[in-house]
Tab-separated table of C-alpha atoms and ligand atoms in Angstrom:
chain	number	residue	atom	x	y	z
R	13	MET	CA	0.000	0.000	0.000
R	14	SER	CA	1.266	3.503	-0.737
R	15	TYR	CA	2.470	5.606	2.191
R	16	VAL	CA	-0.390	8.078	1.618
R	17	ASP	CA	-3.020	5.323	1.817
R	18	GLU	CA	-1.399	3.800	4.896
R	19	VAL	CA	-1.524	7.112	6.731
R	20	TYR	CA	-5.086	7.804	5.651
R	21	GLU	CA	-6.185	4.389	6.958
R	22	ARG	CA	-4.442	5.047	10.245
R	23	VAL	CA	-6.161	8.428	10.606
R	24	VAL	CA	-9.579	6.826	10.040
R	25	ARG	CA	-8.798	3.972	12.435
R	26	GLU	CA	-7.464	6.177	15.234
R	27	ASN	CA	-10.095	8.911	14.932
R	28	PRO	CA	-13.410	7.088	14.670
R	29	SER	CA	-16.646	9.073	14.298
R	30	GLN	CA	-14.866	12.174	13.002
R	31	PRO	CA	-16.043	12.317	9.364
R	32	GLU	CA	-15.161	15.979	8.800
R	33	PHE	CA	-11.598	15.346	9.976
R	34	HIS	CA	-11.314	12.321	7.660
R	35	GLN	CA	-12.621	14.430	4.763
R	36	ALA	CA	-10.103	17.233	5.330
R	37	VAL	CA	-7.200	14.779	5.638
R	38	ARG	CA	-8.284	12.830	2.584
R	39	GLU	CA	-8.406	15.918	0.388
R	40	VAL	CA	-4.947	17.048	1.481
R	41	LEU	CA	-3.305	13.616	1.272
R	42	ASP	CA	-4.792	12.907	-2.167
R	43	SER	CA	-3.323	16.181	-3.439
R	44	LEU	CA	0.060	15.349	-1.955
R	45	ARG	CA	0.448	12.021	-3.777
R	46	PRO	CA	2.794	13.387	-6.477
R	47	VAL	CA	4.905	15.175	-3.853
R	48	ILE	CA	5.131	12.154	-1.564
R	49	GLU	CA	5.831	9.743	-4.420
R	50	ARG	CA	8.957	11.705	-5.360
R	51	ASN	CA	10.387	11.119	-1.853
R	52	GLU	CA	8.295	8.320	-0.403
R	53	GLU	CA	11.047	6.522	1.545
R	54	LYS	CA	12.355	9.690	3.143
R	55	TYR	CA	8.900	10.849	4.256
R	56	ARG	CA	8.019	7.384	5.514
R	57	ARG	CA	11.228	7.130	7.560
R	58	GLU	CA	10.548	10.553	9.074
R	59	ALA	CA	6.884	9.595	9.730
R	60	LEU	CA	6.152	13.044	8.369
R	61	LEU	CA	2.558	12.378	7.325
R	62	GLU	CA	1.734	10.653	10.621
R	63	ARG	CA	3.127	13.661	12.477
R	64	ILE	CA	1.361	16.270	10.337
R	65	THR	CA	-2.027	14.516	10.708
R	66	MET	CA	-1.687	14.133	14.501
R	67	PRO	CA	-2.240	17.238	16.662
R	68	GLU	CA	0.706	18.214	18.843
R	69	ARG	CA	-1.714	18.690	21.734
R	70	GLN	CA	-5.501	18.472	22.311
R	71	ILE	CA	-7.092	20.202	25.271
R	72	LEU	CA	-10.617	19.148	26.300
R	73	PHE	CA	-12.400	20.885	29.146
R	74	ARG	CA	-15.781	21.690	30.606
R	75	VAL	CA	-17.237	25.166	30.893
R	76	PRO	CA	-19.718	25.697	33.716
R	77	TRP	CA	-21.711	28.946	33.781
R	78	VAL	CA	-24.938	30.273	35.271
R	79	ASP	CA	-27.845	31.325	33.017
R	80	ASP	CA	-30.252	34.202	33.637
R	81	LYS	CA	-32.655	31.939	35.523
R	82	GLY	CA	-29.964	30.893	37.996
R	83	GLN	CA	-29.602	27.465	36.373
R	84	VAL	CA	-26.076	26.083	36.033
R	85	GLN	CA	-25.199	25.095	32.457
R	86	VAL	CA	-22.194	23.059	31.318
R	87	ASN	CA	-20.613	22.996	27.858
R	88	ASN	CA	-17.863	20.942	26.220
R	89	ALA	CA	-14.870	22.937	25.031
R	90	PHE	CA	-11.778	22.234	22.940
R	91	ARG	CA	-8.477	23.702	21.851
R	92	VAL	CA	-6.496	21.666	19.360
R	93	GLN	CA	-2.887	22.841	19.008
R	94	PHE	CA	-2.188	21.113	15.745
R	95	ASN	CA	1.167	22.202	14.391
R	96	SER	CA	3.729	24.790	15.518
R	97	ALA	CA	6.442	24.159	12.907
R	98	ILE	CA	6.291	27.650	11.419
R	99	GLY	CA	4.953	29.754	14.294
R	100	PRO	CA	2.743	29.879	17.389
R	101	TYR	CA	-0.588	28.059	17.043
R	102	LYS	CA	-3.113	30.370	15.389
R	103	GLY	CA	-6.769	29.878	14.570
R	104	GLY	CA	-10.288	30.755	15.578
R	105	LEU	CA	-12.748	29.665	18.246
R	106	ARG	CA	-16.087	28.316	17.021
R	107	LEU	CA	-19.161	28.619	19.240
R	108	HIS	CA	-21.989	26.552	17.750
R	109	PRO	CA	-24.115	23.646	19.059
R	110	SER	CA	-22.691	21.348	16.347
R	111	VAL	CA	-19.103	21.698	17.629
R	112	ASN	CA	-17.307	18.472	18.588
R	113	LEU	CA	-13.705	17.310	18.630
R	114	GLY	CA	-13.796	16.039	15.031
R	115	ILE	CA	-14.982	19.401	13.703
R	116	ILE	CA	-12.305	21.270	15.641
R	117	LYS	CA	-9.675	18.836	14.334
R	118	PHE	CA	-10.744	19.295	10.712
R	119	LEU	CA	-10.585	23.049	11.172
R	120	GLY	CA	-7.207	22.893	12.937
R	121	PHE	CA	-5.787	20.639	10.229
R	122	GLU	CA	-6.937	22.991	7.441
R	123	GLN	CA	-5.494	25.903	9.381
R	124	ILE	CA	-1.935	24.475	9.209
R	125	PHE	CA	-1.856	24.750	5.421
R	126	LYS	CA	-3.861	27.976	5.234
R	127	ASN	CA	-1.546	29.720	7.657
R	128	SER	CA	1.458	28.462	5.728
R	129	LEU	CA	0.017	29.929	2.508
R	130	THR	CA	-0.225	33.401	4.057
R	131	GLY	CA	3.584	33.516	4.090
R	132	LEU	CA	3.454	34.722	7.707
R	133	PRO	CA	4.924	32.935	10.763
R	134	ILE	CA	1.826	31.246	12.208
R	135	GLY	CA	1.204	27.593	13.081
R	136	GLY	CA	-2.168	25.851	13.003
R	137	GLY	CA	-4.738	25.521	15.782
R	138	LYS	CA	-8.468	25.762	16.377
R	139	GLY	CA	-10.858	25.668	19.306
R	140	GLY	CA	-14.418	26.189	20.362
R	141	SER	CA	-17.383	24.903	22.256
R	142	ASP	CA	-20.886	23.535	21.727
R	143	PHE	CA	-22.213	26.668	23.453
R	144	ASP	CA	-24.846	28.433	21.327
R	145	PRO	CA	-24.657	32.242	21.627
R	146	LYS	CA	-27.946	32.560	19.709
R	147	GLY	CA	-30.789	33.766	21.899
R	148	LYS	CA	-28.529	34.308	24.937
R	149	SER	CA	-28.395	37.603	26.791
R	150	ASP	CA	-25.174	39.620	26.818
R	151	ARG	CA	-24.730	38.641	30.455
R	152	GLU	CA	-25.035	34.938	29.655
R	153	VAL	CA	-22.521	35.273	26.808
R	154	MET	CA	-20.141	37.061	29.178
R	155	ALA	CA	-20.567	34.372	31.838
R	156	PHE	CA	-19.750	31.681	29.308
R	157	CYS	CA	-16.760	33.552	27.830
R	158	GLN	CA	-15.263	34.266	31.252
R	159	SER	CA	-15.599	30.656	32.353
R	160	PHE	CA	-14.212	29.427	29.017
R	161	MET	CA	-11.154	31.665	29.374
R	162	THR	CA	-10.656	30.714	33.026
R	163	GLU	CA	-9.530	27.311	31.763
R	164	LEU	CA	-8.127	28.238	28.340
R	165	PHE	CA	-5.751	30.957	29.589
R	166	LYS	CA	-3.347	28.298	30.926
R	167	TYR	CA	-2.561	27.109	27.420
R	168	ILE	CA	-2.385	30.279	25.319
R	169	GLY	CA	-0.219	33.412	25.045
R	170	ALA	CA	0.999	35.958	22.512
R	171	ASP	CA	3.981	33.724	21.582
R	172	VAL	CA	2.268	30.395	22.323
R	173	ASP	CA	-1.225	30.169	20.863
R	174	VAL	CA	-3.339	33.079	19.629
R	175	PRO	CA	-7.070	32.321	19.179
R	176	ALA	CA	-9.513	34.513	17.237
R	177	GLY	CA	-13.105	34.536	15.977
R	178	ASP	CA	-15.001	31.998	13.889
R	179	ILE	CA	-18.686	31.003	13.679
R	180	GLY	CA	-20.478	32.450	16.716
R	181	THR	CA	-17.391	34.261	17.985
R	182	GLY	CA	-17.304	37.926	16.996
R	183	ALA	CA	-16.199	41.203	18.541
R	184	ARG	CA	-18.468	40.814	21.590
R	185	GLU	CA	-17.144	37.386	22.539
R	186	ILE	CA	-13.490	38.292	21.872
R	187	GLY	CA	-13.918	41.353	24.112
R	188	PHE	CA	-15.224	39.307	27.043
R	189	MET	CA	-12.507	36.692	26.596
R	190	TYR	CA	-9.768	39.298	26.357
R	191	GLY	CA	-10.956	41.024	29.524
R	192	GLN	CA	-10.876	37.752	31.447
R	193	TYR	CA	-7.414	36.794	30.108
R	194	LYS	CA	-6.069	40.166	31.215
R	195	ARG	CA	-7.646	39.822	34.633
R	196	LEU	CA	-6.260	36.326	35.174
R	197	THR	CA	-2.736	36.975	33.932
R	198	GLY	CA	-2.256	40.687	34.485
R	199	LYS	CA	-0.854	40.849	30.950
R	200	TYR	CA	-1.907	43.267	28.248
R	201	GLU	CA	-0.655	41.289	25.279
R	202	GLY	CA	-1.781	40.238	21.821
R	203	VAL	CA	-3.167	36.899	22.953
R	204	LEU	CA	-6.326	37.119	20.847
R	205	THR	CA	-6.970	38.713	17.471
R	206	GLY	CA	-10.134	40.293	16.198
R	207	LYS	CA	-9.992	42.613	19.201
R	208	GLY	CA	-11.894	45.895	19.289
R	209	LEU	CA	-10.121	48.939	17.890
R	210	THR	CA	-9.891	50.626	21.300
R	211	TYR	CA	-7.891	47.784	22.875
R	212	GLY	CA	-5.409	46.483	20.340
R	213	GLY	CA	-7.483	45.393	17.367
R	214	SER	CA	-6.406	45.997	13.783
R	215	LEU	CA	-8.282	48.122	11.316
R	216	ALA	CA	-9.651	45.958	8.471
R	217	ARG	CA	-9.612	42.704	10.488
R	218	THR	CA	-13.435	42.694	10.571
R	219	GLU	CA	-13.581	43.014	6.794
R	220	ALA	CA	-10.497	40.914	6.030
R	221	THR	CA	-11.880	37.451	5.299
R	222	GLY	CA	-14.621	38.671	2.965
R	223	TYR	CA	-12.425	41.293	1.291
R	224	GLY	CA	-9.568	38.816	0.914
R	225	LEU	CA	-11.924	36.292	-0.666
R	226	LEU	CA	-12.816	38.807	-3.351
R	227	TYR	CA	-9.204	39.867	-3.949
R	228	LEU	CA	-8.264	36.254	-4.603
R	229	THR	CA	-11.376	35.593	-6.689
R	230	GLN	CA	-10.678	38.648	-8.810
R	231	GLU	CA	-7.088	37.529	-9.405
R	232	MET	CA	-8.177	33.981	-10.288
R	233	LEU	CA	-10.758	35.313	-12.759
R	234	ALA	CA	-8.301	37.780	-14.305
R	235	SER	CA	-5.618	35.177	-14.807
R	236	ASN	CA	-8.193	33.024	-16.620
R	237	GLY	CA	-9.322	35.857	-18.878
R	238	HIS	CA	-12.461	36.934	-16.976
R	239	GLU	CA	-13.493	40.098	-15.189
R	240	LEU	CA	-15.347	40.266	-11.884
R	241	ALA	CA	-17.060	43.552	-12.746
R	242	GLY	CA	-20.501	42.955	-14.209
R	243	LYS	CA	-20.777	39.387	-12.902
R	244	THR	CA	-23.726	38.013	-10.917
R	245	VAL	CA	-22.610	36.505	-7.614
R	246	ALA	CA	-24.372	34.102	-5.222
R	247	VAL	CA	-23.157	34.321	-1.616
R	248	SER	CA	-24.249	31.950	1.152
R	249	GLY	CA	-24.149	32.813	4.850
R	250	ALA	CA	-24.989	36.145	6.427
R	251	GLY	CA	-22.257	36.399	9.051
R	252	ASN	CA	-18.896	38.097	9.216
R	253	VAL	CA	-17.400	36.504	6.097
R	254	ALA	CA	-20.544	36.770	3.961
R	255	ILE	CA	-21.301	40.417	4.803
R	256	TYR	CA	-17.872	41.713	3.785
R	257	ALA	CA	-17.721	39.419	0.773
R	258	VAL	CA	-20.967	41.017	-0.440
R	259	GLN	CA	-19.633	44.496	0.262
R	260	LYS	CA	-16.324	44.010	-1.583
R	261	ALA	CA	-17.962	42.205	-4.520
R	262	GLN	CA	-20.236	45.204	-4.970
R	263	GLN	CA	-17.342	47.659	-4.660
R	264	LEU	CA	-15.592	45.726	-7.432
R	265	GLY	CA	-18.623	46.076	-9.714
R	266	ALA	CA	-20.357	42.701	-9.298
R	267	LYS	CA	-24.021	42.187	-8.452
R	268	VAL	CA	-24.682	39.962	-5.422
R	269	VAL	CA	-28.174	38.464	-5.454
R	270	THR	CA	-28.233	36.070	-2.468
R	271	VAL	CA	-27.365	35.577	1.198
R	272	SER	CA	-28.513	32.795	3.548
R	273	ASP	CA	-28.633	31.680	7.161
R	274	SER	CA	-29.386	28.328	8.759
R	275	ASN	CA	-33.156	28.838	8.307
R	276	GLY	CA	-33.393	30.032	4.708
R	277	TRP	CA	-32.108	32.303	1.986
R	278	ILE	CA	-32.768	35.599	0.261
R	279	TYR	CA	-32.919	36.294	-3.458
R	280	ASP	CA	-32.724	40.010	-4.066
R	281	ALA	CA	-32.998	40.821	-7.761
R	282	GLU	CA	-31.807	44.397	-7.185
R	283	GLY	CA	-28.704	43.308	-5.329
R	284	ILE	CA	-28.184	42.800	-1.594
R	285	ASP	CA	-28.492	45.972	0.499
R	286	VAL	CA	-25.383	45.640	2.710
R	287	ALA	CA	-26.348	48.439	5.091
R	288	LEU	CA	-29.670	46.712	5.813
R	289	LEU	CA	-27.986	43.312	6.129
R	290	ARG	CA	-25.433	44.707	8.615
R	291	GLU	CA	-28.149	46.387	10.663
R	292	ILE	CA	-30.109	43.114	10.895
R	293	LYS	CA	-27.156	40.795	11.553
R	294	GLU	CA	-24.545	42.888	13.377
R	295	VAL	CA	-26.795	45.206	15.391
R	296	ARG	CA	-30.133	43.449	15.894
R	297	ARG	CA	-28.737	39.861	15.694
R	298	ALA	CA	-31.974	38.972	13.903
R	299	ARG	CA	-33.022	36.531	11.153
R	300	LEU	CA	-33.071	37.067	7.387
R	301	THR	CA	-36.877	37.074	7.373
R	302	GLU	CA	-36.482	40.650	8.653
R	303	TYR	CA	-34.421	41.519	5.568
R	304	ALA	CA	-37.221	40.252	3.330
R	305	ALA	CA	-39.806	42.153	5.361
R	306	ALA	CA	-37.846	45.393	4.960
R	307	ARG	CA	-37.098	45.200	1.229
R	308	ALA	CA	-39.612	44.905	-1.602
R	309	SER	CA	-37.141	43.405	-4.106
R	310	ALA	CA	-36.233	40.500	-1.776
R	311	GLN	CA	-37.792	37.041	-1.814
R	312	TYR	CA	-37.304	34.750	1.189
R	313	HIS	CA	-37.045	30.967	0.682
R	314	GLU	CA	-37.131	28.468	3.554
R	315	GLY	CA	-34.375	25.875	3.808
R	316	ARG	CA	-31.552	25.114	1.377
R	317	GLY	CA	-31.257	26.248	-2.236
R	318	VAL	CA	-29.113	29.349	-2.368
R	319	PHE	CA	-26.938	27.862	-5.143
R	320	THR	CA	-29.877	27.046	-7.412
R	321	VAL	CA	-30.034	30.656	-8.639
R	322	LYS	CA	-28.423	31.679	-11.914
R	323	CYS	CA	-24.993	33.135	-11.185
R	324	ASP	CA	-21.529	33.491	-12.693
R	325	VAL	CA	-19.648	33.197	-9.423
R	326	ALA	CA	-20.585	31.322	-6.218
R	327	LEU	CA	-19.056	32.176	-2.844
R	328	PRO	CA	-20.055	29.710	-0.085
R	329	CYS	CA	-19.460	31.627	3.175
R	330	ALA	CA	-21.534	29.779	5.823
R	331	THR	CA	-20.304	26.382	6.977
R	332	GLN	CA	-18.803	23.000	6.049
R	333	ASN	CA	-20.449	20.736	3.467
R	334	GLU	CA	-23.149	23.247	2.522
R	335	LEU	CA	-22.390	23.048	-1.227
R	336	ARG	CA	-23.345	19.510	-2.207
R	337	ILE	CA	-23.481	17.560	-5.432
R	338	GLU	CA	-27.005	18.778	-6.314
R	339	ASP	CA	-25.818	22.379	-5.830
R	340	ALA	CA	-22.731	21.754	-7.986
R	341	LYS	CA	-24.945	20.350	-10.750
R	342	ALA	CA	-27.263	23.362	-10.568
R	343	LEU	CA	-24.304	25.764	-10.693
R	344	VAL	CA	-22.826	24.055	-13.764
R	345	ALA	CA	-26.239	23.896	-15.469
R	346	ASN	CA	-26.672	27.633	-14.827
R	347	GLY	CA	-23.315	28.526	-16.388
R	348	CYS	CA	-21.348	29.348	-13.225
R	349	ILE	CA	-17.649	29.899	-14.053
R	350	ALA	CA	-16.050	30.138	-10.611
R	351	VAL	CA	-16.511	28.980	-7.024
R	352	ALA	CA	-14.341	30.377	-4.213
R	353	GLU	CA	-14.739	29.150	-0.655
R	354	GLY	CA	-15.167	31.833	2.012
R	355	ALA	CA	-16.085	29.205	4.588
R	356	ASN	CA	-13.908	26.272	5.662
R	357	MET	CA	-14.583	23.145	3.550
R	358	PRO	CA	-18.065	24.285	2.450
R	359	THR	CA	-17.924	22.071	-0.657
R	360	THR	CA	-18.185	18.285	-0.371
R	361	LEU	CA	-15.452	16.246	-2.085
R	362	GLU	CA	-17.987	14.956	-4.623
R	363	ALA	CA	-19.184	18.470	-5.451
R	364	THR	CA	-15.604	19.778	-5.731
R	365	GLU	CA	-14.707	17.032	-8.211
R	366	TYR	CA	-17.854	17.688	-10.237
R	367	LEU	CA	-17.128	21.419	-10.474
R	368	GLN	CA	-13.496	20.865	-11.442
R	369	LYS	CA	-14.446	18.247	-14.036
R	370	HIS	CA	-16.889	20.668	-15.617
R	371	GLY	CA	-14.293	23.437	-15.954
R	372	VAL	CA	-15.454	25.631	-13.084
R	373	LEU	CA	-12.535	27.569	-11.556
R	374	PHE	CA	-12.377	26.402	-7.945
R	375	ALA	CA	-10.478	28.189	-5.150
R	376	PRO	CA	-10.346	26.143	-1.927
R	377	GLY	CA	-10.984	27.793	1.446
R	378	LYS	CA	-7.478	27.351	2.731
R	379	ALA	CA	-6.347	29.780	0.038
R	380	ALA	CA	-9.477	31.840	-0.596
R	381	ASN	CA	-10.388	32.646	3.023
R	382	ALA	CA	-6.815	33.066	4.277
R	383	GLY	CA	-7.225	36.851	4.387
R	384	GLY	CA	-8.821	36.621	7.842
R	385	VAL	CA	-5.970	34.838	9.532
R	386	ALA	CA	-3.399	36.797	7.511
R	387	THR	CA	-4.834	40.029	8.894
R	388	SER	CA	-4.864	38.441	12.352
R	389	ALA	CA	-1.129	37.952	11.906
R	390	LEU	CA	-0.872	41.627	10.927
R	391	GLU	CA	-2.751	42.436	14.160
R	392	MET	CA	-0.133	40.393	16.067
R	393	SER	CA	2.655	42.366	14.370
R	394	GLN	CA	1.048	45.686	15.286
R	395	ASN	CA	0.574	44.524	18.905
R	396	SER	CA	4.230	43.504	19.125
R	397	MET	CA	5.378	46.824	17.697
R	398	ARG	CA	2.854	48.734	19.825
R	399	LEU	CA	1.783	50.570	16.698
R	400	SER	CA	-1.311	50.635	14.569
R	401	TRP	CA	-1.444	50.884	10.831
R	402	THR	CA	-4.140	52.750	8.907
R	403	PHE	CA	-7.010	50.930	7.210
R	404	GLU	CA	-5.385	51.606	3.838
R	405	GLU	CA	-2.037	50.153	4.949
R	406	VAL	CA	-3.613	46.944	6.264
R	407	ASP	CA	-5.911	46.609	3.253
R	408	ALA	CA	-2.964	47.066	0.850
R	409	LYS	CA	-1.004	44.328	2.657
R	410	LEU	CA	-4.076	42.073	2.573
R	411	GLN	CA	-4.459	42.600	-1.180
R	412	SER	CA	-0.855	41.799	-1.867
R	413	ILE	CA	-1.027	38.674	0.335
R	414	MET	CA	-4.140	37.379	-1.483
R	415	VAL	CA	-2.702	38.042	-4.944
R	416	GLY	CA	0.508	36.342	-3.800
R	417	ILE	CA	-1.425	33.297	-2.527
R	418	PHE	CA	-3.196	32.910	-5.852
R	419	HIS	CA	0.066	32.929	-7.831
R	420	ASN	CA	1.748	30.616	-5.320
R	421	ILE	CA	-0.997	27.959	-5.615
R	422	ASP	CA	-1.249	28.423	-9.376
R	423	GLU	CA	2.491	27.838	-9.774
R	424	ALA	CA	2.545	24.857	-7.389
R	425	ALA	CA	-0.238	23.213	-9.406
R	426	LYS	CA	1.698	23.796	-12.636
R	427	ALA	CA	4.965	22.513	-11.135
R	428	TYR	CA	3.295	19.181	-10.409
R	429	GLY	CA	1.558	18.904	-13.791
R	430	MET	CA	-1.901	19.887	-12.545
R	431	ALA	CA	-2.334	23.358	-14.038
R	432	GLY	CA	-5.586	24.986	-12.932
R	433	ASN	CA	-6.135	22.562	-10.039
R	434	TYR	CA	-5.982	25.111	-7.237
R	435	VAL	CA	-6.975	22.531	-4.611
R	436	ALA	CA	-3.816	20.565	-5.365
R	437	GLY	CA	-1.770	23.752	-5.659
R	438	ALA	CA	-2.913	25.029	-2.253
R	439	ASN	CA	-2.326	21.732	-0.498
R	440	ILE	CA	1.103	21.241	-2.065
R	441	ALA	CA	2.362	24.792	-1.525
R	442	GLY	CA	1.020	24.864	2.040
R	443	PHE	CA	2.536	21.475	2.833
R	444	LEU	CA	6.029	22.048	1.424
R	445	LYS	CA	6.787	24.963	3.735
R	446	VAL	CA	5.516	23.212	6.866
R	447	ALA	CA	7.236	19.923	5.958
R	448	GLY	CA	10.535	21.723	5.374
R	449	ALA	CA	10.285	23.428	8.773
R	450	MET	CA	9.424	20.144	10.505
R	451	GLU	CA	12.385	18.392	8.910
R	452	ALA	CA	14.742	21.223	9.857
R	453	GLN	CA	13.616	21.059	13.502
R	454	GLY	CA	14.204	17.330	13.880
R	455	VAL	CA	12.008	14.784	15.618
R	456	VAL	CA	9.885	16.982	17.903
D	528	NDP	P1	-20.668	33.887	11.607
D	528	NDP	O1	-21.046	33.240	12.866
D	528	NDP	O2	-20.441	35.355	11.573
D	528	NDP	O3	-21.717	33.552	10.468
D	528	NDP	C1	-21.999	32.243	10.099
D	528	NDP	C2	-23.085	32.253	9.051
D	528	NDP	O4	-23.224	30.947	8.525
D	528	NDP	C3	-24.432	32.648	9.608
D	528	NDP	O5	-25.174	33.286	8.612
D	528	NDP	C4	-25.018	31.303	9.981
D	528	NDP	O6	-26.430	31.285	10.017
D	528	NDP	C5	-24.522	30.436	8.868
D	528	NDP	N1	-24.386	29.073	9.381
D	528	NDP	C6	-23.629	28.668	10.400
D	528	NDP	N2	-23.783	27.368	10.644
D	528	NDP	C7	-24.659	26.953	9.759
D	528	NDP	C8	-25.217	25.690	9.508
D	528	NDP	N3	-24.914	24.614	10.234
D	528	NDP	N4	-26.088	25.612	8.495
D	528	NDP	C9	-26.393	26.699	7.754
D	528	NDP	N5	-25.875	27.925	7.964
D	528	NDP	C10	-25.030	28.042	8.954
D	528	NDP	O7	-19.344	33.119	11.117
D	528	NDP	P2	-18.241	33.580	10.066
D	528	NDP	O8	-18.849	34.390	8.991
D	528	NDP	O9	-17.091	34.107	10.810
D	528	NDP	O10	-17.783	32.154	9.474
D	528	NDP	C11	-18.369	31.574	8.304
D	528	NDP	C12	-17.422	30.558	7.732
D	528	NDP	O11	-16.177	31.171	7.379
D	528	NDP	C13	-17.052	29.404	8.671
D	528	NDP	O12	-16.836	28.238	7.905
D	528	NDP	C14	-15.713	29.860	9.249
D	528	NDP	O13	-14.943	28.775	9.714
D	528	NDP	C15	-15.088	30.499	8.029
D	528	NDP	N6	-14.026	31.481	8.239
D	528	NDP	C16	-14.187	32.540	9.073
D	528	NDP	C17	-13.174	33.461	9.218
D	528	NDP	C18	-13.318	34.674	10.048
D	528	NDP	O14	-12.394	35.485	10.063
D	528	NDP	N7	-14.431	34.895	10.725
D	528	NDP	C19	-11.877	33.294	8.526
D	528	NDP	C20	-11.849	32.175	7.613
D	528	NDP	C21	-12.876	31.312	7.507
D	528	NDP	P3	-27.206	31.306	11.434
D	528	NDP	O15	-27.088	32.713	11.927
D	528	NDP	O16	-28.601	30.904	11.115
D	528	NDP	O17	-26.502	30.325	12.303
D	529	2IT	O1	-10.798	29.899	9.821
D	529	2IT	C1	-10.094	30.899	10.034
D	529	2IT	O2	-9.070	31.127	9.377
D	529	2IT	C2	-10.518	31.830	11.078
D	529	2IT	N1	-11.575	31.624	11.684
D	529	2IT	C3	-9.663	33.013	11.437
D	529	2IT	C4	-8.529	32.589	12.326
D	529	2IT	C5	-7.701	33.712	12.877
D	529	2IT	O3	-6.822	33.378	13.697
D	529	2IT	O4	-7.889	34.867	12.524
């Protein structure tokens, strides 16, 4: 059996009931076949693939907190410190009822390669909890965040592990966590990113993932002879990534006709009104039905289906495995030319293969959504220097990072005879840097 297949079998055997983790590993290992085959004996002797698929450390803990009725609640929480070959662990914290160890491991594994692609010195990690911030009062969210940090603070630090936001973790949650870290340690340091602008946050971090997604998409389209301006775009999700993806797409001259949340989706023939969307999602924390109620041009549809609309470009920005084979078929049938992942692993393996086979340009999340973590790394730099850059400075760095990522993955794909396969290019380019650093540092 090939070394790649042996390692994949071991991952499945040793991590039962973690399908998302298996899926993420499978995609990466399949892409790496040509790289591994060139040096199979060396990699096997070094157990490099076993080491890269096994987290350096996994922290599991409980989070007790008191709700507004005086009832004690307990949640499961996780921090997976996956790989520190090229820098301190770095990656978000997801707060969503679906969170389990397998989901955090898939996210942490993806983060290793994504962070490598940014070109910045950050290792891979991820964390979170099955706590659901939806419908909770601010006081309940604070109680949870303080209790969560009361355990987590032992394992993190500005040069150790630097968490950030993800699904369910935004500026409010980061603020409460930062306050508790500071209180427990007495240290005012850049231990979290996505902080508020008054206490160490970076300008443009809020916008970075969505903006970065569009910078990379624009570059991918341009290098394949297309223009983003004038295109019709379908976006899924209505959270941090989706909102700023919509905004940047519109600034670049595209028309965005959809957004979605876990209940349903909006088709707005006149183009999504970002100011209204922000008011509903960021201020009122309300559902998309309110968007439809407030705007005559918007139709609300219950359930799935956001990718059944006619579009040129699709940007899945909600969650894993939301873009499935039936969506891929609808996109191809409707003439879609490009898909770029704002979310982490939003496209199933089957759907990805279908899109690629039918000539749709496909940018995987670990490249396309890397602008968020890249700007987090820029926030870390500013914290270390005790300086803050202007919005324009950060945005210019973000643009150049995203354009650089596109050319890096494009060239890696070509170097291994897979021109245009950006999934392979991203996995190979991300891997080579981390593998080189692991080899240089010996058996650790
Ligand atoms: P938010 O919590 O701000 O928004 C998430 C959005 O996705 C909401 O509209 C939510 O709808 C929807 N959603 C979440 N879970 C589901 C589900 N199970 N089914 C359907 N819809 C769902 O998160 P972000 O925008 O920050 O994150 C979105 C994606 O982008 C995630 O995959 C995340 O890992 C990834 N990402 C985020 C980065 C960041 O900087 N924030 C950076 C890189 C990637 P509802 O409100 O109904 O739950
Ligand atoms: O998936 C991701 O890259 C994030 N949620 C952002 C991580 C970060 O450290 O900014």
